[in-house]
Amino acid sequence: RMKSTYLQRHVKAHQDDHALLRNLSFEAQLNCLCDNLAKHALQAYHHNLVDSDERGPRLLADSRLPLEVARVYVEGEKQTTDVSKGLSYAMGRAKARDYRAT
């Protein structure tokens, strides 16, 4: 059995929510980059699952990711992080639309 010469350590997630990216450690910046790449890859994948009239997701039987037990969509977009952010945005947008209509 070979031993790795690399030191593994935990990097706290979503540090860029509270600090500028340039002020984070190199490891934290890499973590943020990987998070963004993963998020965009999932959004691109699930973009093809939305109906053309954008009323909601067209879920295919094989559209689940491995080990994924649940999916949450808000206005046809899969939520990949905190659901409350997307939900609050959608609700605020709907309220603004209603307000402008009156």
XYZ file of N, CA and C in Angstrom:
306
model
N 0.852 -1.183 0.000
C 0.000 0.000 0.000
C 0.894 1.241 0.000
N 0.560 2.165 -0.908
C 1.372 3.376 -1.027
C 0.786 4.486 -0.166
N 1.656 5.251 0.443
C 1.223 6.410 1.202
C 1.324 7.646 0.326
N 0.349 8.508 0.437
C 0.354 9.750 -0.318
C 1.244 10.768 0.380
N 1.942 11.545 -0.405
C 2.769 12.610 0.161
C 1.988 13.916 0.250
N 0.737 13.897 -0.209
C -0.098 15.087 -0.162
C -0.838 15.153 1.165
N -0.929 16.336 1.681
C -1.656 16.574 2.916
C -3.094 16.937 2.561
N -4.024 16.198 3.103
C -5.434 16.478 2.844
C -6.006 17.221 4.037
N -6.774 18.268 3.750
C -7.440 18.980 4.827
C -8.757 19.537 4.305
N -9.657 19.746 5.239
C -10.996 20.229 4.898
C -10.940 21.711 4.516
N -11.687 22.086 3.476
C -11.836 23.485 3.085
C -13.305 23.845 3.265
N -13.543 24.844 4.063
C -14.913 25.269 4.341
C -15.587 25.750 3.057
N -16.824 25.338 2.850
C -17.563 25.674 1.627
C -18.156 27.070 1.707
N -18.427 27.642 0.543
C -19.146 28.914 0.371
C -18.490 30.087 1.097
N -17.183 30.075 1.193
C -16.488 31.188 1.832
C -16.652 32.467 1.028
N -16.881 32.337 -0.272
C -17.041 33.512 -1.124
C -18.375 34.218 -0.892
N -19.262 33.628 -0.093
C -20.511 34.304 0.254
C -20.261 35.462 1.217
N -19.137 35.399 1.941
C -18.878 36.383 2.993
C -17.566 37.142 2.824
N -16.806 36.818 1.791
C -15.519 37.484 1.572
C -15.240 37.555 0.073
N -14.414 38.500 -0.303
C -14.012 38.593 -1.704
C -13.142 37.400 -2.064
N -13.311 36.914 -3.270
C -12.563 35.745 -3.717
C -11.059 35.967 -3.605
N -10.603 37.154 -3.941
C -9.156 37.420 -3.914
C -8.581 37.412 -2.503
N -9.444 37.545 -1.489
C -8.979 37.527 -0.102
C -8.950 36.132 0.508
N -9.410 35.145 -0.244
C -9.448 33.773 0.259
C -8.131 33.058 -0.025
N -7.904 31.987 0.722
C -6.710 31.178 0.479
C -6.814 30.525 -0.901
N -5.693 30.063 -1.405
C -5.662 29.409 -2.711
C -6.597 28.200 -2.725
N -6.562 27.411 -1.641
C -7.423 26.224 -1.554
C -8.898 26.612 -1.563
N -9.243 27.674 -0.850
C -10.632 28.125 -0.819
C -11.067 28.649 -2.188
N -10.159 29.343 -2.897
C -10.475 29.825 -4.244
C -10.716 28.650 -5.188
N -9.889 27.608 -5.088
C -10.098 26.418 -5.923
C -11.432 25.759 -5.613
N -11.790 25.711 -4.338
C -13.060 25.129 -3.936
C -14.224 25.909 -4.532
N -14.139 27.237 -4.504
C -15.195 28.079 -5.082
C -15.289 27.866 -6.591
N -14.138 27.758 -7.239
C -14.118 27.514 -8.686
C -14.782 26.182 -9.011
N -14.435 25.145 -8.265
C -15.036 23.825 -8.504
C -16.537 23.844 -8.236
N -16.960 24.550 -7.189
C -18.397 24.675 -6.907
C -19.127 25.324 -8.076
N -18.562 26.413 -8.606
C -19.190 27.110 -9.729
C -19.226 26.255 -10.986
N -18.134 25.540 -11.265
C -18.112 24.663 -12.443
C -19.158 23.560 -12.316
N -19.275 22.977 -11.129
C -20.271 21.924 -10.912
C -21.686 22.475 -11.053
N -21.916 23.659 -10.498
C -23.242 24.266 -10.584
C -23.625 24.539 -12.034
N -22.698 25.101 -12.803
C -22.995 25.402 -14.207
C -23.198 24.122 -15.023
N -22.452 23.080 -14.717
C -22.626 21.807 -15.423
C -24.006 21.226 -15.135
N -24.442 21.291 -13.884
C -25.774 20.786 -13.539
C -26.869 21.621 -14.183
N -26.689 22.943 -14.187
C -27.695 23.807 -14.805
C -27.788 23.560 -16.302
N -26.652 23.354 -16.963
C -26.667 23.067 -18.398
C -27.349 21.734 -18.672
N -27.074 20.748 -17.838
C -27.693 19.437 -18.000
C -29.205 19.526 -17.816
N -29.636 20.213 -16.774
C -31.064 20.281 -16.480
C -31.800 21.295 -17.335
N -31.079 22.187 -17.997
C -31.719 23.139 -18.907
C -32.455 22.394 -20.017
N -31.913 21.268 -20.431
C -32.528 20.468 -21.495
C -33.736 19.687 -21.011
N -33.981 19.679 -19.698
C -35.118 18.937 -19.155
C -36.348 19.812 -18.965
N -36.244 21.106 -19.254
C -37.356 22.027 -19.041
C -38.204 22.105 -20.305
N -39.527 22.127 -20.118
C -40.442 22.270 -21.253
C -40.170 23.579 -21.978
N -40.487 23.617 -23.253
C -40.225 24.817 -24.049
C -41.032 26.023 -23.576
N -42.202 25.789 -22.980
C -42.983 26.926 -22.470
C -42.559 27.320 -21.057
N -41.551 26.648 -20.522
C -40.924 26.952 -19.230
C -41.903 26.941 -18.067
N -42.896 26.082 -18.124
C -43.821 25.976 -17.002
C -43.287 25.042 -15.937
N -42.299 24.287 -16.252
C -41.755 23.383 -15.249
C -40.866 22.335 -15.882
N -40.247 21.532 -15.047
C -39.311 20.536 -15.553
C -40.016 19.371 -16.236
N -39.403 18.879 -17.276
C -39.849 17.666 -17.944
C -38.917 16.573 -17.443
N -39.297 15.944 -16.355
C -38.421 14.978 -15.708
C -38.409 13.663 -16.468
N -37.242 13.248 -16.802
C -37.062 11.972 -17.459
C -36.760 10.916 -16.410
N -37.063 9.685 -16.717
C -36.827 8.614 -15.753
C -35.358 8.510 -15.380
N -34.457 8.811 -16.301
C -33.032 8.660 -16.034
C -32.339 10.007 -15.779
N -33.088 11.036 -15.404
C -32.489 12.359 -15.226
C -31.863 12.550 -13.847
N -32.024 11.576 -12.969
C -31.427 11.686 -11.637
C -29.932 11.458 -11.691
N -29.222 12.173 -10.840
C -27.793 11.954 -10.707
C -27.551 10.799 -9.745
N -26.405 10.158 -9.823
C -26.126 9.064 -8.886
C -26.223 9.560 -7.439
N -26.836 8.763 -6.585
C -27.014 9.053 -5.158
C -27.942 10.231 -4.882
N -28.633 10.713 -5.892
C -29.573 11.822 -5.706
C -30.936 11.256 -5.343
N -31.401 11.562 -4.133
C -32.690 11.034 -3.691
C -33.834 12.019 -3.894
N -33.524 13.294 -4.046
C -34.567 14.304 -4.239
C -34.036 15.443 -5.094
N -34.962 16.095 -5.800
C -34.625 17.273 -6.609
C -35.648 18.351 -6.317
N -35.197 19.595 -6.279
C -36.103 20.725 -6.074
C -35.905 21.685 -7.233
N -37.016 22.034 -7.893
C -36.996 22.985 -8.998
C -37.802 24.215 -8.609
N -37.295 25.379 -8.933
C -38.030 26.629 -8.758
C -38.063 27.306 -10.118
N -39.263 27.516 -10.626
C -39.471 28.088 -11.960
C -38.651 27.356 -13.022
N -38.643 26.040 -12.947
C -37.979 25.227 -13.953
C -36.473 25.106 -13.800
N -35.892 25.710 -12.767
C -34.447 25.637 -12.574
C -34.140 24.799 -11.340
N -33.276 23.812 -11.529
C -32.922 22.947 -10.412
C -32.113 23.730 -9.393
N -32.495 23.585 -8.143
C -31.778 24.248 -7.056
C -30.620 23.358 -6.631
N -29.416 23.900 -6.702
C -28.232 23.104 -6.383
C -27.607 23.503 -5.061
N -28.086 24.576 -4.469
C -27.563 24.985 -3.164
C -28.750 25.271 -2.253
N -28.733 26.358 -1.560
C -29.790 26.731 -0.627
C -31.073 27.041 -1.393
N -32.113 26.261 -1.161
C -33.383 26.405 -1.876
C -34.027 27.755 -1.570
N -33.815 28.277 -0.372
C -34.482 29.522 0.018
C -34.053 30.690 -0.872
N -32.836 30.677 -1.389
C -32.384 31.769 -2.261
C -33.210 31.821 -3.545
N -33.313 30.696 -4.235
C -34.083 30.646 -5.476
C -35.555 30.894 -5.251
N -36.068 30.361 -4.147
C -37.482 30.530 -3.833
C -37.797 31.980 -3.489
N -36.949 32.610 -2.686
C -37.159 34.023 -2.337
C -37.109 34.903 -3.574
N -36.161 34.618 -4.461
C -36.035 35.395 -5.688
C -37.291 35.250 -6.540
N -37.763 34.010 -6.706
C -38.951 33.763 -7.530
C -40.186 34.421 -6.926
N -40.327 34.343 -5.615
C -41.481 34.947 -4.954
C -41.427 36.472 -5.066
N -40.243 37.051 -4.896
C -40.093 38.495 -5.032
C -40.381 38.960 -6.440
N -39.947 38.162 -7.412
C -40.205 38.504 -8.810
C -41.696 38.462 -9.123
N -42.376 37.458 -8.572
C -43.818 37.344 -8.787
C -44.551 38.518 -8.138
N -44.126 38.908 -6.935
C -44.757 40.052 -6.260
C -44.529 41.335 -7.046
N -43.329 41.513 -7.581
C -43.031 42.709 -8.374
C -43.879 42.741 -9.638
N -44.066 41.583 -10.256
C -44.903 41.502 -11.454
C -46.334 41.881 -11.123
N -46.853 41.362 -10.001
C -48.222 41.680 -9.574
C -48.350 43.167 -9.249
N -47.335 43.708 -8.610
C -47.365 45.130 -8.238
C -47.405 46.033 -9.472
N -46.589 45.668 -10.477
C -46.571 46.478 -11.718
C -47.873 46.357 -12.491
N -48.563 45.227 -12.340
C -49.812 45.023 -13.074
C -50.967 45.835 -12.482
N -50.814 46.255 -11.228
C -51.905 47.001 -10.589
C -51.754 48.488 -10.777
